[in-house]
Short mmCIF file of C-alpha atoms in Angstrom, two decimals:
data_model
loop_
_atom_site.label_atom_id
_atom_site.label_comp_id
_atom_site.label_asym_id
_atom_site.label_seq_id
_atom_site.Cartn_x
_atom_site.Cartn_y
_atom_site.Cartn_z
CA UNK A 1 -14.15 -7.81 -6.03
CA UNK A 2 -16.13 -7.08 -9.16
CA UNK A 3 -19.07 -4.77 -8.53
CA UNK A 4 -20.45 -5.56 -11.95
CA UNK A 5 -21.10 -9.12 -10.70
CA UNK A 6 -23.29 -8.97 -7.59
CA UNK A 7 -22.87 -12.67 -6.82
CA UNK A 8 -19.09 -12.22 -6.40
CA UNK A 9 -19.56 -9.15 -4.19
CA UNK A 10 -21.89 -10.91 -1.79
CA UNK A 11 -19.70 -14.00 -1.48
CA UNK A 12 -18.43 -13.76 2.11
CA UNK A 13 -15.13 -15.28 1.09
CA UNK A 14 -14.51 -12.49 -1.45
CA UNK A 15 -15.57 -9.86 1.08
CA UNK A 16 -13.14 -11.32 3.60
CA UNK A 17 -10.28 -11.25 1.05
CA UNK A 18 -11.05 -7.62 0.21
CA UNK A 19 -11.05 -6.70 3.92
CA UNK A 20 -7.75 -8.49 4.48
CA UNK A 21 -6.22 -6.63 1.52
CA UNK A 22 -7.45 -3.30 2.90
CA UNK A 23 -5.35 -3.95 6.01
CA UNK A 24 -2.28 -3.46 3.84
CA UNK A 25 -3.57 -0.14 2.56
CA UNK A 26 -4.44 1.04 6.07
CA UNK A 27 -1.06 0.04 7.49
CA UNK A 28 0.80 1.64 4.56
CA UNK A 29 -1.20 4.87 4.90
CA UNK A 30 -0.53 5.10 8.64
CA UNK A 31 3.18 4.43 8.11
CA UNK A 32 3.25 7.30 5.62
CA UNK A 33 1.46 9.59 8.11
CA UNK A 34 3.99 8.63 10.79
CA UNK A 35 6.68 10.60 8.97
CA UNK A 36 5.10 13.87 10.07
CA UNK A 37 4.42 15.74 13.29
CA UNK A 38 0.97 15.59 14.88
CA UNK A 39 0.28 19.14 13.52
CA UNK A 40 -2.89 19.96 15.48
CA UNK A 41 -3.33 23.27 13.62
CA UNK A 42 -4.32 21.30 10.50
CA UNK A 43 -7.50 20.22 12.31
CA UNK A 44 -8.40 23.60 13.77
CA UNK A 45 -11.42 25.28 12.13
CA UNK A 46 -10.90 28.69 10.49
CA UNK A 47 -7.16 28.54 11.13
CA UNK A 48 -5.65 28.75 7.67
CA UNK A 49 -8.17 28.93 4.85
CA UNK A 50 -9.75 32.33 4.18
CA UNK A 51 -13.58 32.39 3.90
CA UNK A 52 -13.94 28.76 4.93
CA UNK A 53 -15.46 27.57 8.18
CA UNK A 54 -13.74 24.21 8.45
CA UNK A 55 -10.15 23.18 9.12
CA UNK A 56 -7.36 22.99 6.57
CA UNK A 57 -7.91 19.22 6.44
CA UNK A 58 -11.62 19.79 5.73
CA UNK A 59 -10.80 22.19 2.93
CA UNK A 60 -8.27 19.83 1.39
CA UNK A 61 -10.54 16.79 1.71
CA UNK A 62 -13.38 18.75 0.13
CA UNK A 63 -11.24 19.68 -2.91
CA UNK A 64 -10.17 16.04 -3.25
CA UNK A 65 -13.75 14.78 -3.04
CA UNK A 66 -14.93 17.35 -5.59
CA UNK A 67 -12.29 16.18 -8.05
CA UNK A 68 -12.94 12.51 -7.34
CA UNK A 69 -16.71 12.95 -7.64
CA UNK A 70 -16.21 14.23 -11.19
CA UNK A 71 -14.64 10.90 -12.16
CA UNK A 72 -17.51 9.08 -10.41
CA UNK A 73 -15.80 7.83 -7.26
CA UNK A 74 -19.01 8.18 -5.28
CA UNK A 75 -21.10 6.27 -7.77
CA UNK A 76 -19.22 3.16 -6.62
CA UNK A 77 -21.14 1.24 -3.93
CA UNK A 78 -18.01 0.90 -1.76
CA UNK A 79 -17.21 4.63 -1.53
CA UNK A 80 -18.77 7.09 0.94
CA UNK A 81 -17.97 10.80 0.75
CA UNK A 82 -17.15 12.95 3.78
CA UNK A 83 -18.91 15.91 2.12
CA UNK A 84 -21.87 14.32 0.34
CA UNK A 85 -23.62 17.68 -0.14
CA UNK A 86 -20.73 19.42 -1.89
CA UNK A 87 -19.81 17.10 -4.71
CA UNK A 88 -19.63 18.00 -8.39
CA UNK A 89 -21.42 16.46 -11.37
CA UNK A 90 -19.76 13.44 -12.98
CA UNK A 91 -17.95 14.22 -16.23
CA UNK A 92 -17.35 10.61 -17.31
CA UNK A 93 -20.15 8.44 -18.67
CA UNK A 94 -21.95 6.95 -15.65
CA UNK A 95 -21.46 3.30 -14.76
CA UNK A 96 -24.65 1.29 -14.47
CA UNK A 97 -23.82 -0.70 -11.36
CA UNK A 98 -26.11 -3.65 -10.74
CA UNK A 99 -28.17 -3.16 -7.59
CA UNK A 100 -26.28 -4.88 -4.79
CA UNK A 101 -27.22 -2.92 -1.69
CA UNK A 102 -30.56 -1.68 -0.42
CA UNK A 103 -31.75 1.68 -1.71
CA UNK A 104 -31.12 3.54 1.58
CA UNK A 105 -27.51 2.35 1.72
CA UNK A 106 -26.01 5.78 0.89
CA UNK A 107 -27.80 7.24 3.91
CA UNK A 108 -25.66 5.12 6.20
CA UNK A 109 -22.47 7.15 6.56
CA UNK A 110 -20.32 7.23 9.70
CA UNK A 111 -17.58 9.45 8.22
CA UNK A 112 -18.04 12.18 10.84
CA UNK A 113 -17.26 9.66 13.56
CA UNK A 114 -14.31 8.37 11.57
CA UNK A 115 -12.86 11.86 11.23
CA UNK A 116 -13.28 12.47 14.96
CA UNK A 117 -11.54 9.35 16.22
CA UNK A 118 -8.86 9.66 13.59
CA UNK A 119 -7.96 13.22 14.56
CA UNK A 120 -8.35 12.80 18.31
CA UNK A 121 -6.95 9.37 18.91
CA UNK A 122 -4.99 8.07 15.93
CA UNK A 123 -3.00 11.09 14.78
CA UNK A 124 -1.40 11.73 18.20
CA UNK A 125 -0.36 8.07 18.42
CA UNK A 126 1.03 7.49 14.94
CA UNK A 127 2.72 10.82 14.24
CA UNK A 128 6.48 10.80 14.82
CA UNK A 129 6.38 13.77 17.18
CA UNK A 130 3.95 16.12 18.92
CA UNK A 131 3.83 19.63 17.57
CA UNK A 132 3.83 21.65 14.37
CA UNK A 133 6.14 21.78 11.38
CA UNK A 134 4.61 24.56 9.33
CA UNK A 135 6.23 23.65 6.04
CA UNK A 136 4.61 20.18 6.13
CA UNK A 137 0.95 21.08 6.63
CA UNK A 138 0.09 20.09 3.08
CA UNK A 139 1.95 16.77 3.31
CA UNK A 140 0.19 16.06 6.61
CA UNK A 141 -3.21 16.70 5.02
CA UNK A 142 -2.42 14.47 2.05
CA UNK A 143 -1.37 11.64 4.34
CA UNK A 144 -4.47 12.16 6.49
CA UNK A 145 -6.75 12.00 3.47
CA UNK A 146 -5.22 8.71 2.36
CA UNK A 147 -5.78 7.29 5.85
CA UNK A 148 -9.34 8.60 6.14
CA UNK A 149 -10.42 7.38 2.72
CA UNK A 150 -9.17 3.85 3.19
CA UNK A 151 -10.49 3.59 6.77
CA UNK A 152 -13.87 4.86 5.55
CA UNK A 153 -13.94 2.31 2.74
CA UNK A 154 -13.07 -0.47 5.22
CA UNK A 155 -15.79 0.47 7.67
CA UNK A 156 -18.56 1.01 5.12
CA UNK A 157 -17.74 -2.37 3.59
CA UNK A 158 -19.88 -3.56 6.49
CA UNK A 159 -22.82 -2.95 4.18
CA UNK A 160 -21.74 -5.82 1.93
CA UNK A 161 -21.16 -8.05 4.94
CA UNK A 162 -24.64 -7.19 6.19
CA UNK A 163 -26.36 -7.74 2.85
CA UNK A 164 -24.55 -11.03 2.40
CA UNK A 165 -25.59 -12.24 5.86
CA UNK A 166 -29.17 -11.16 5.21
CA UNK A 167 -29.27 -13.03 1.91
CA UNK A 168 -27.88 -16.15 3.55
CA UNK A 169 -30.49 -16.26 6.30
CA UNK A 170 -33.46 -14.09 5.41
CA UNK A 171 -35.78 -15.84 7.81
CA UNK A 172 -33.77 -15.25 10.99
CA UNK A 173 -32.96 -11.62 10.10
CA UNK A 174 -36.54 -10.80 9.13
CA UNK A 175 -37.65 -12.01 12.54
CA UNK A 176 -34.89 -10.09 14.38
CA UNK A 177 -35.71 -6.91 12.43
CA UNK A 178 -39.44 -7.25 13.05
CA UNK A 179 -38.69 -7.65 16.77
CA UNK A 180 -36.41 -4.58 16.63
CA UNK A 181 -33.87 -6.87 18.30
CA UNK A 182 -30.71 -4.76 17.97
CA UNK A 183 -28.81 -6.93 20.42
CA UNK A 184 -29.83 -10.07 18.59
CA UNK A 185 -28.59 -8.62 15.31
CA UNK A 186 -25.38 -7.46 16.93
CA UNK A 187 -24.82 -10.95 18.36
CA UNK A 188 -25.54 -12.55 14.98
CA UNK A 189 -22.82 -10.52 13.24
CA UNK A 190 -20.21 -10.87 15.99
CA UNK A 191 -17.53 -13.53 15.83
CA UNK A 192 -15.02 -12.99 18.62
CA UNK A 193 -12.60 -15.60 17.24
CA UNK A 194 -12.48 -13.86 13.85
CA UNK A 195 -11.96 -10.47 15.52
CA UNK A 196 -9.06 -11.81 17.62
CA UNK A 197 -7.52 -13.25 14.49
CA UNK A 198 -7.71 -9.86 12.74
CA UNK A 199 -5.92 -8.17 15.65
CA UNK A 200 -3.18 -10.80 15.70
CA UNK A 201 -2.66 -10.48 11.97
CA UNK A 202 -2.48 -6.69 12.20
CA UNK A 203 0.32 -6.84 14.75
CA UNK A 204 2.31 -9.04 12.36
CA UNK A 205 1.56 -6.82 9.37
CA UNK A 206 2.37 -3.57 11.16
CA UNK A 207 5.68 -5.05 12.30
CA UNK A 208 6.44 -6.47 8.87
CA UNK A 209 5.62 -3.37 6.86
CA UNK A 210 6.86 -0.88 9.45
CA UNK A 211 10.34 -2.30 9.70
CA UNK A 212 12.98 -1.97 7.02
CA UNK A 213 13.55 -5.67 6.16
CA UNK A 214 17.11 -4.97 5.07
CA UNK A 215 17.74 -4.13 8.75
CA UNK A 216 16.07 -7.32 9.99
CA UNK A 217 19.14 -8.44 11.91
CA UNK A 218 20.21 -5.00 13.03
CA UNK A 219 20.07 -3.67 16.57
CA UNK A 220 18.05 -0.71 15.43
CA UNK A 221 15.10 -2.22 13.64
CA UNK A 222 12.43 0.05 15.00
CA UNK A 223 8.91 -0.18 13.62
CA UNK A 224 7.70 3.06 12.05
CA UNK A 225 4.36 2.79 13.82
CA UNK A 226 3.67 0.95 17.04
CA UNK A 227 1.90 -2.28 15.95
CA UNK A 228 -0.17 -2.15 19.14
CA UNK A 229 -1.59 1.22 18.06
CA UNK A 230 -2.80 -0.26 14.78
CA UNK A 231 -4.38 -3.25 16.53
CA UNK A 232 -5.99 -0.86 19.01
CA UNK A 233 -7.34 1.26 16.15
CA UNK A 234 -9.13 -1.81 14.83
CA UNK A 235 -10.29 -2.98 18.24
CA UNK A 236 -11.61 0.39 19.44
CA UNK A 237 -12.89 1.92 16.23
CA UNK A 238 -12.76 0.01 12.97
CA UNK A 239 -14.41 -3.20 14.17
CA UNK A 240 -17.10 -1.51 16.33
CA UNK A 241 -17.96 1.04 13.63
CA UNK A 242 -18.14 -1.65 10.96
CA UNK A 243 -20.62 -3.46 13.19
CA UNK A 244 -22.55 -0.25 13.70
CA UNK A 245 -22.83 0.10 9.92
CA UNK A 246 -23.95 -3.51 9.64
CA UNK A 247 -26.59 -3.13 12.35
CA UNK A 248 -27.93 0.14 10.90
CA UNK A 249 -28.08 -1.45 7.49
CA UNK A 250 -29.84 -4.58 8.71
CA UNK A 251 -32.33 -2.77 10.96
CA UNK A 252 -33.74 -1.01 7.87
CA UNK A 253 -33.48 -4.00 5.59
CA UNK A 254 -37.23 -4.60 5.30
CA UNK A 255 -37.60 -1.16 3.67
CA UNK A 256 -36.28 -2.76 0.48
CA UNK A 257 -37.45 -6.02 -1.04
CA UNK A 258 -34.24 -6.31 -3.14
CA UNK B 1 15.02 16.57 6.58
CA UNK B 2 14.34 20.11 7.76
CA UNK B 3 14.31 22.57 4.87
CA UNK B 4 14.39 25.45 7.32
CA UNK B 5 17.96 24.40 8.23
CA UNK B 6 20.11 24.31 5.08
CA UNK B 7 23.04 22.67 6.86
CA UNK B 8 20.92 19.59 7.65
CA UNK B 9 19.58 19.41 4.09
CA UNK B 10 23.02 19.41 2.52
CA UNK B 11 24.41 16.79 4.91
CA UNK B 12 24.89 13.78 2.61
CA UNK B 13 24.01 11.44 5.45
CA UNK B 14 20.61 13.09 5.88
CA UNK B 15 20.03 13.06 2.14
CA UNK B 16 20.84 9.38 2.06
CA UNK B 17 18.39 8.63 4.90
CA UNK B 18 15.66 10.59 3.11
CA UNK B 19 16.31 8.65 -0.11
CA UNK B 20 16.23 5.33 1.74
CA UNK B 21 12.92 6.28 3.37
CA UNK B 22 11.45 7.22 -0.02
CA UNK B 23 12.05 3.62 -1.13
CA UNK B 24 9.28 2.59 1.27
CA UNK B 25 6.89 5.16 -0.21
CA UNK B 26 7.71 4.05 -3.75
CA UNK B 27 7.28 0.36 -2.96
CA UNK B 28 4.01 0.99 -1.09
CA UNK B 29 2.65 3.11 -3.94
CA UNK B 30 3.51 0.48 -6.55
CA UNK B 31 1.93 -2.26 -4.43
CA UNK B 32 -1.24 -0.20 -4.27
CA UNK B 33 -1.19 0.29 -8.05
CA UNK B 34 -0.75 -3.48 -8.51
CA UNK B 35 -4.34 -4.04 -7.36
CA UNK B 36 -5.66 -2.68 -10.63
CA UNK B 37 -5.59 -3.58 -14.32
CA UNK B 38 -3.14 -1.87 -16.65
CA UNK B 39 -6.03 0.28 -17.98
CA UNK B 40 -4.35 1.82 -21.04
CA UNK B 41 -7.37 4.03 -21.77
CA UNK B 42 -6.49 6.15 -18.73
CA UNK B 43 -3.35 7.30 -20.59
CA UNK B 44 -5.02 7.96 -23.94
CA UNK B 45 -5.38 11.67 -24.83
CA UNK B 46 -8.91 13.02 -25.42
CA UNK B 47 -10.44 9.69 -24.46
CA UNK B 48 -12.64 10.58 -21.49
CA UNK B 49 -12.53 14.22 -20.49
CA UNK B 50 -14.62 16.63 -22.58
CA UNK B 51 -12.83 19.79 -23.80
CA UNK B 52 -9.44 18.63 -22.57
CA UNK B 53 -6.55 17.63 -24.79
CA UNK B 54 -4.72 15.35 -22.38
CA UNK B 55 -5.49 11.94 -20.97
CA UNK B 56 -7.69 11.20 -17.98
CA UNK B 57 -4.52 10.82 -15.89
CA UNK B 58 -3.36 14.25 -17.07
CA UNK B 59 -6.67 15.81 -16.13
CA UNK B 60 -6.68 14.17 -12.71
CA UNK B 61 -3.05 15.05 -12.01
CA UNK B 62 -3.71 18.63 -13.06
CA UNK B 63 -6.62 18.95 -10.60
CA UNK B 64 -4.47 17.47 -7.84
CA UNK B 65 -1.60 19.84 -8.58
CA UNK B 66 -3.92 22.84 -8.66
CA UNK B 67 -5.25 21.95 -5.22
CA UNK B 68 -1.80 21.18 -3.84
CA UNK B 69 -0.34 24.38 -5.26
CA UNK B 70 -2.89 26.38 -3.24
CA UNK B 71 -1.45 24.95 -0.03
CA UNK B 72 2.06 25.72 -1.28
CA UNK B 73 3.31 22.25 -2.22
CA UNK B 74 5.41 23.70 -5.03
CA UNK B 75 7.06 26.31 -2.87
CA UNK B 76 8.95 23.45 -1.22
CA UNK B 77 12.40 22.92 -2.74
CA UNK B 78 11.85 19.14 -2.97
CA UNK B 79 8.63 19.27 -5.02
CA UNK B 80 8.42 19.61 -8.81
CA UNK B 81 5.06 19.98 -10.55
CA UNK B 82 4.08 18.07 -13.70
CA UNK B 83 2.08 21.12 -14.86
CA UNK B 84 4.16 24.09 -13.73
CA UNK B 85 2.25 26.51 -16.00
CA UNK B 86 -1.21 25.68 -14.68
CA UNK B 87 -0.90 26.06 -10.92
CA UNK B 88 -3.06 28.29 -8.72
CA UNK B 89 -2.03 31.05 -6.32
CA UNK B 90 -1.11 29.99 -2.79
CA UNK B 91 -3.84 30.65 -0.20
CA UNK B 92 -1.74 29.96 2.90
CA UNK B 93 0.89 32.42 4.11
CA UNK B 94 4.06 31.72 2.13
CA UNK B 95 6.98 29.95 3.80
CA UNK B 96 10.29 31.79 3.59
CA UNK B 97 12.55 28.87 2.80
CA UNK B 98 16.23 29.59 3.23
CA UNK B 99 18.07 29.48 -0.09
CA UNK B 100 19.46 25.98 -0.43
CA UNK B 101 19.56 25.37 -4.16
CA UNK B 102 20.77 27.52 -7.04
CA UNK B 103 18.28 29.99 -8.50
CA UNK B 104 17.71 28.03 -11.73
CA UNK B 105 16.86 24.87 -9.83
CA UNK B 106 13.12 24.96 -10.66
CA UNK B 107 14.00 24.96 -14.35
CA UNK B 108 15.39 21.46 -14.00
CA UNK B 109 12.34 19.25 -14.28
CA UNK B 110 12.30 15.76 -15.82
CA UNK B 111 8.66 15.01 -15.04
CA UNK B 112 7.73 14.50 -18.69
CA UNK B 113 10.29 11.73 -18.91
CA UNK B 114 9.05 10.27 -15.63
CA UNK B 115 5.48 10.15 -16.88
CA UNK B 116 6.59 8.46 -20.10
CA UNK B 117 8.60 5.64 -18.56
CA UNK B 118 6.02 5.15 -15.83
CA UNK B 119 3.15 4.71 -18.30
CA UNK B 120 5.06 2.76 -20.92
CA UNK B 121 7.22 0.49 -18.84
CA UNK B 122 6.14 0.41 -15.19
CA UNK B 123 2.35 0.22 -15.40
CA UNK B 124 2.30 -2.85 -17.67
CA UNK B 125 4.69 -4.64 -15.31
CA UNK B 126 3.17 -3.84 -11.92
CA UNK B 127 -0.56 -3.96 -12.75
CA UNK B 128 -2.24 -7.24 -11.77
CA UNK B 129 -3.63 -7.83 -15.26
CA UNK B 130 -3.58 -6.41 -18.77
CA UNK B 131 -6.75 -4.70 -19.86
CA UNK B 132 -9.48 -2.34 -18.75
CA UNK B 133 -11.87 -2.40 -15.81
CA UNK B 134 -14.01 0.64 -16.52
CA UNK B 135 -15.33 1.09 -12.99
CA UNK B 136 -11.78 1.49 -11.64
CA UNK B 137 -10.42 4.25 -13.87
CA UNK B 138 -10.50 6.75 -11.02
CA UNK B 139 -8.78 4.39 -8.59
CA UNK B 140 -6.14 3.67 -11.20
CA UNK B 141 -5.48 7.39 -11.67
CA UNK B 142 -5.24 7.99 -7.93
CA UNK B 143 -2.75 5.17 -7.56
CA UNK B 144 -0.78 6.45 -10.56
CA UNK B 145 -0.59 9.95 -9.11
CA UNK B 146 0.78 8.62 -5.82
CA UNK B 147 3.45 6.70 -7.73
CA UNK B 148 4.35 9.60 -10.01
CA UNK B 149 4.60 12.15 -7.21
CA UNK B 150 6.89 10.08 -5.04
CA UNK B 151 9.07 8.96 -7.97
CA UNK B 152 9.36 12.60 -9.06
CA UNK B 153 10.35 13.70 -5.56
CA UNK B 154 12.96 10.93 -5.41
CA UNK B 155 14.53 11.82 -8.74
CA UNK B 156 14.58 15.58 -8.22
CA UNK B 157 16.24 15.04 -4.85
CA UNK B 158 19.32 14.73 -7.02
CA UNK B 159 19.49 18.53 -6.79
CA UNK B 160 20.35 18.32 -3.09
CA UNK B 161 22.90 15.60 -3.75
CA UNK B 162 24.46 17.77 -6.45
CA UNK B 163 24.54 20.93 -4.34
CA UNK B 164 26.01 19.02 -1.43
CA UNK B 165 28.74 17.52 -3.61
CA UNK B 166 29.50 20.93 -5.09
CA UNK B 167 29.79 22.50 -1.65
CA UNK B 168 32.11 19.72 -0.52
CA UNK B 169 34.52 20.14 -3.40
CA UNK B 170 34.04 23.48 -5.12
CA UNK B 171 37.46 23.46 -6.68
CA UNK B 172 37.12 20.19 -8.58
CA UNK B 173 33.59 20.95 -9.75
CA UNK B 174 34.41 24.48 -10.84
CA UNK B 175 37.15 23.07 -13.03
CA UNK B 176 34.93 20.31 -14.46
CA UNK B 177 32.17 22.83 -15.20
CA UNK B 178 34.56 25.29 -16.85
CA UNK B 179 35.85 22.44 -19.02
CA UNK B 180 32.24 21.49 -19.87
CA UNK B 181 33.34 18.00 -18.84
CA UNK B 182 29.98 16.23 -18.65
CA UNK B 183 31.60 12.82 -18.49
CA UNK B 184 33.87 13.91 -15.68
CA UNK B 185 30.91 15.20 -13.69
CA UNK B 186 28.98 12.04 -14.37
CA UNK B 187 31.93 9.96 -13.17
CA UNK B 188 32.31 12.09 -10.05
CA UNK B 189 28.71 11.48 -8.97
CA UNK B 190 28.65 7.76 -9.78
CA UNK B 191 29.31 5.16 -7.14
CA UNK B 192 28.64 1.70 -8.54
CA UNK B 193 28.91 0.01 -5.14
CA UNK B 194 26.25 2.29 -3.65
CA UNK B 195 23.97 1.71 -6.65
CA UNK B 196 24.30 -2.07 -6.33
CA UNK B 197 23.50 -1.80 -2.66
CA UNK B 198 20.29 0.16 -3.44
CA UNK B 199 19.16 -2.53 -5.88
CA UNK B 200 19.82 -5.31 -3.37
CA UNK B 201 17.93 -3.46 -0.67
CA UNK B 202 14.97 -2.85 -2.98
CA UNK B 203 14.60 -6.55 -3.70
CA UNK B 204 14.43 -7.23 0.03
CA UNK B 205 11.97 -4.38 0.64
CA UNK B 206 9.68 -5.28 -2.27
CA UNK B 207 9.57 -8.87 -1.01
CA UNK B 208 9.02 -7.82 2.58
CA UNK B 209 6.29 -5.27 1.93
CA UNK B 210 4.67 -7.15 -0.95
CA UNK B 211 4.09 -10.35 0.99
CA UNK B 212 1.50 -10.77 3.72
CA UNK B 213 3.78 -11.58 6.70
CA UNK B 214 1.02 -13.55 8.39
CA UNK B 215 1.40 -15.99 5.48
CA UNK B 216 5.18 -16.15 5.80
CA UNK B 217 5.17 -19.92 6.17
CA UNK B 218 2.35 -20.60 3.74
CA UNK B 219 2.69 -22.26 0.34
CA UNK B 220 1.02 -19.31 -1.32
CA UNK B 221 3.01 -16.29 -0.17
CA UNK B 222 3.12 -14.50 -3.46
CA UNK B 223 4.62 -11.02 -3.62
CA UNK B 224 2.13 -8.39 -4.81
CA UNK B 225 4.70 -6.89 -7.17
CA UNK B 226 7.67 -8.65 -8.68
CA UNK B 227 10.69 -7.42 -6.65
CA UNK B 228 12.81 -7.63 -9.80
CA UNK B 229 10.52 -5.10 -11.51
CA UNK B 230 11.09 -2.59 -8.71
CA UNK B 231 14.85 -3.09 -8.82
CA UNK B 232 14.72 -2.71 -12.59
CA UNK B 233 12.71 0.51 -12.24
CA UNK B 234 15.54 1.93 -10.16
CA UNK B 235 18.29 0.59 -12.38
CA UNK B 236 16.79 1.69 -15.70
CA UNK B 237 15.08 4.92 -14.73
CA UNK B 238 15.30 6.28 -11.21
CA UNK B 239 19.07 6.10 -10.81
CA UNK B 240 19.93 7.34 -14.34
CA UNK B 241 17.38 10.18 -14.19
CA UNK B 242 18.59 11.23 -10.74
CA UNK B 243 22.07 11.45 -12.21
CA UNK B 244 20.74 13.39 -15.18
CA UNK B 245 19.23 15.91 -12.75
CA UNK B 246 22.53 16.10 -10.84
CA UNK B 247 24.57 16.65 -14.00
CA UNK B 248 22.16 19.32 -15.34
CA UNK B 249 22.23 21.05 -11.99
CA UNK B 250 26.00 20.97 -11.71
CA UNK B 251 26.68 22.02 -15.30
CA UNK B 252 24.90 25.33 -14.61
CA UNK B 253 26.26 25.75 -11.10
CA UNK B 254 28.55 28.69 -11.93
CA UNK B 255 25.46 30.75 -12.87
CA UNK B 256 24.86 31.20 -9.14
CA UNK B 257 27.43 32.23 -6.56
CA UNK B 258 25.27 30.89 -3.69
#
C-alpha cells in the first residue's frame, strides 16, 4: 500500500491484501496481551496517575500518541488518534500526501467505541487470568496499546474501502446518498460470503500463530488465545464498526467533489 | 515468571519456559518489521531530529524509555534501558521487588552492542526491501523498538540463568571466580545440545508464524522472514551475548554475598 500513489490505495485488491495482512498484526498483538492478567485497575480512571482524570491506559496511550504525533503518525491517512486534541506539533518535515480521502475523513473516528469494547469484552477473554499483577501494569498497558492501535487502523481502513466503492459506482452511491438510504448503503457494502471467509481464516490463523509449532504433535499444544474469541472479535466488533465507518464516510460523500 | 517470588525466578525450568516464550515475541516483532523497507536514514545521527545528536531511532527510543520509566519499567529486574542516564522519575508507587540478583546487576548492560548488530546485520536481512520509504519512518522506528526491547530482555535474562547456576553450585563457581577462569565459566554455562535445539525450534517457529496458515497448501506460501535469518540471529548474537552477560555477572559474583 503506497499512500503516495492514490490509484494503488483505492485498488480494492490492494486494500484487501492490506486488511488480510493486518489480521496477522492483530492476532500477534492479542497473543502478546494474553501473557498478562486482565488487570482491571489499568482501566480505572484516577487510579494510578496523579493529576490526571483518565485511567493508566489513557495516560500511557496519550504519551505514546504525543510522541508518535511528533514524527507525523497522524498525518498518514490510515492513522486515527485516540486523543486528537492533545497531540504535539510535527518535528519532521511534513509529507505532502496526495488527496485520497474526502476532506471530512478525519472527523470520522470510532476510537472511543474501540476502546470500550476492547476493555470490556476483549481483555477479559484474551488475558491468561482474571485479576491483578501489580508489577505488570506497564507491560499490560504496552500490550493494550499495540492491540488498540492495530485494531483502530483496521477499522478506519473502511474509509479506503468506502472511497474505492464510491469511485467505482458514483451513480448508484450518489442516488443512495441523496435518498439518505442508510440501509441501501449498508446493503451495498455487505458481502456475507466475504465476511464468513474472514472468520474462517481467522480461526486458522489464531490456531497457527497461537500454538508453538515445535509442539505440533504434542499432547499439550494449547493455543495461547482461543481462536473463537478472535473470530468473535471480528464478527461482533471489527466488521460492524468497519461498516459503520464506511457508511458514515459514504453518507457525507457529496460534501466533497474529490 | 513471578518476580515477587525469587524461588520461582531462579528455577531453571521456569527460566527456560520464559526464554522459549520470548522466542514467539522476537519472531512476531521481526515479522512486523519485515513489512517495511530497510530505511537506513532512520539510523543516521543528526538526520531528522533538530537539536538532537542521535538518530531518529535514538530519539524515538529515548521518548519511549522516558514514558516507560515513569511507570517503573526499569525497576523490574528483567528490563534494561538503552538510555539509563536519561530516564524520568517513577510516578506510580514503587514495587518492592525481593532481591534476586546481585547488587551490581544493573551495571551489566549490553544494549549498545544489541543496537549495533540489530541495525547493521538484522535490519538489512529482515526488511522487505532495501531503501527508504519516507512516509514510513515512524512505523519503522516503532517496529525497531519492539524488536530491540524484546531482544534486550532475552539477552539480559542471562543474569537469572547465571544466578541460578551459581546458587546451584556455589563451590565450583567460587573456585572458578577466584581463579579468574573466564574460559572455565564459559564452558560451565555452555550446552551445545541445548543451543542446537533452540536453533532447530526457531526455524520451525519462524516458518510457522511467518506463513499464512490459510495458504498452507498454496503454491505461494512464502515466509515473511527467512527462518534461517532468525536462527542466525540467535546463533551469531543472541546466544553469544547472553553468555557474555552470564560470564560478566558470574565473574563479579563474589562482590555480593546475597
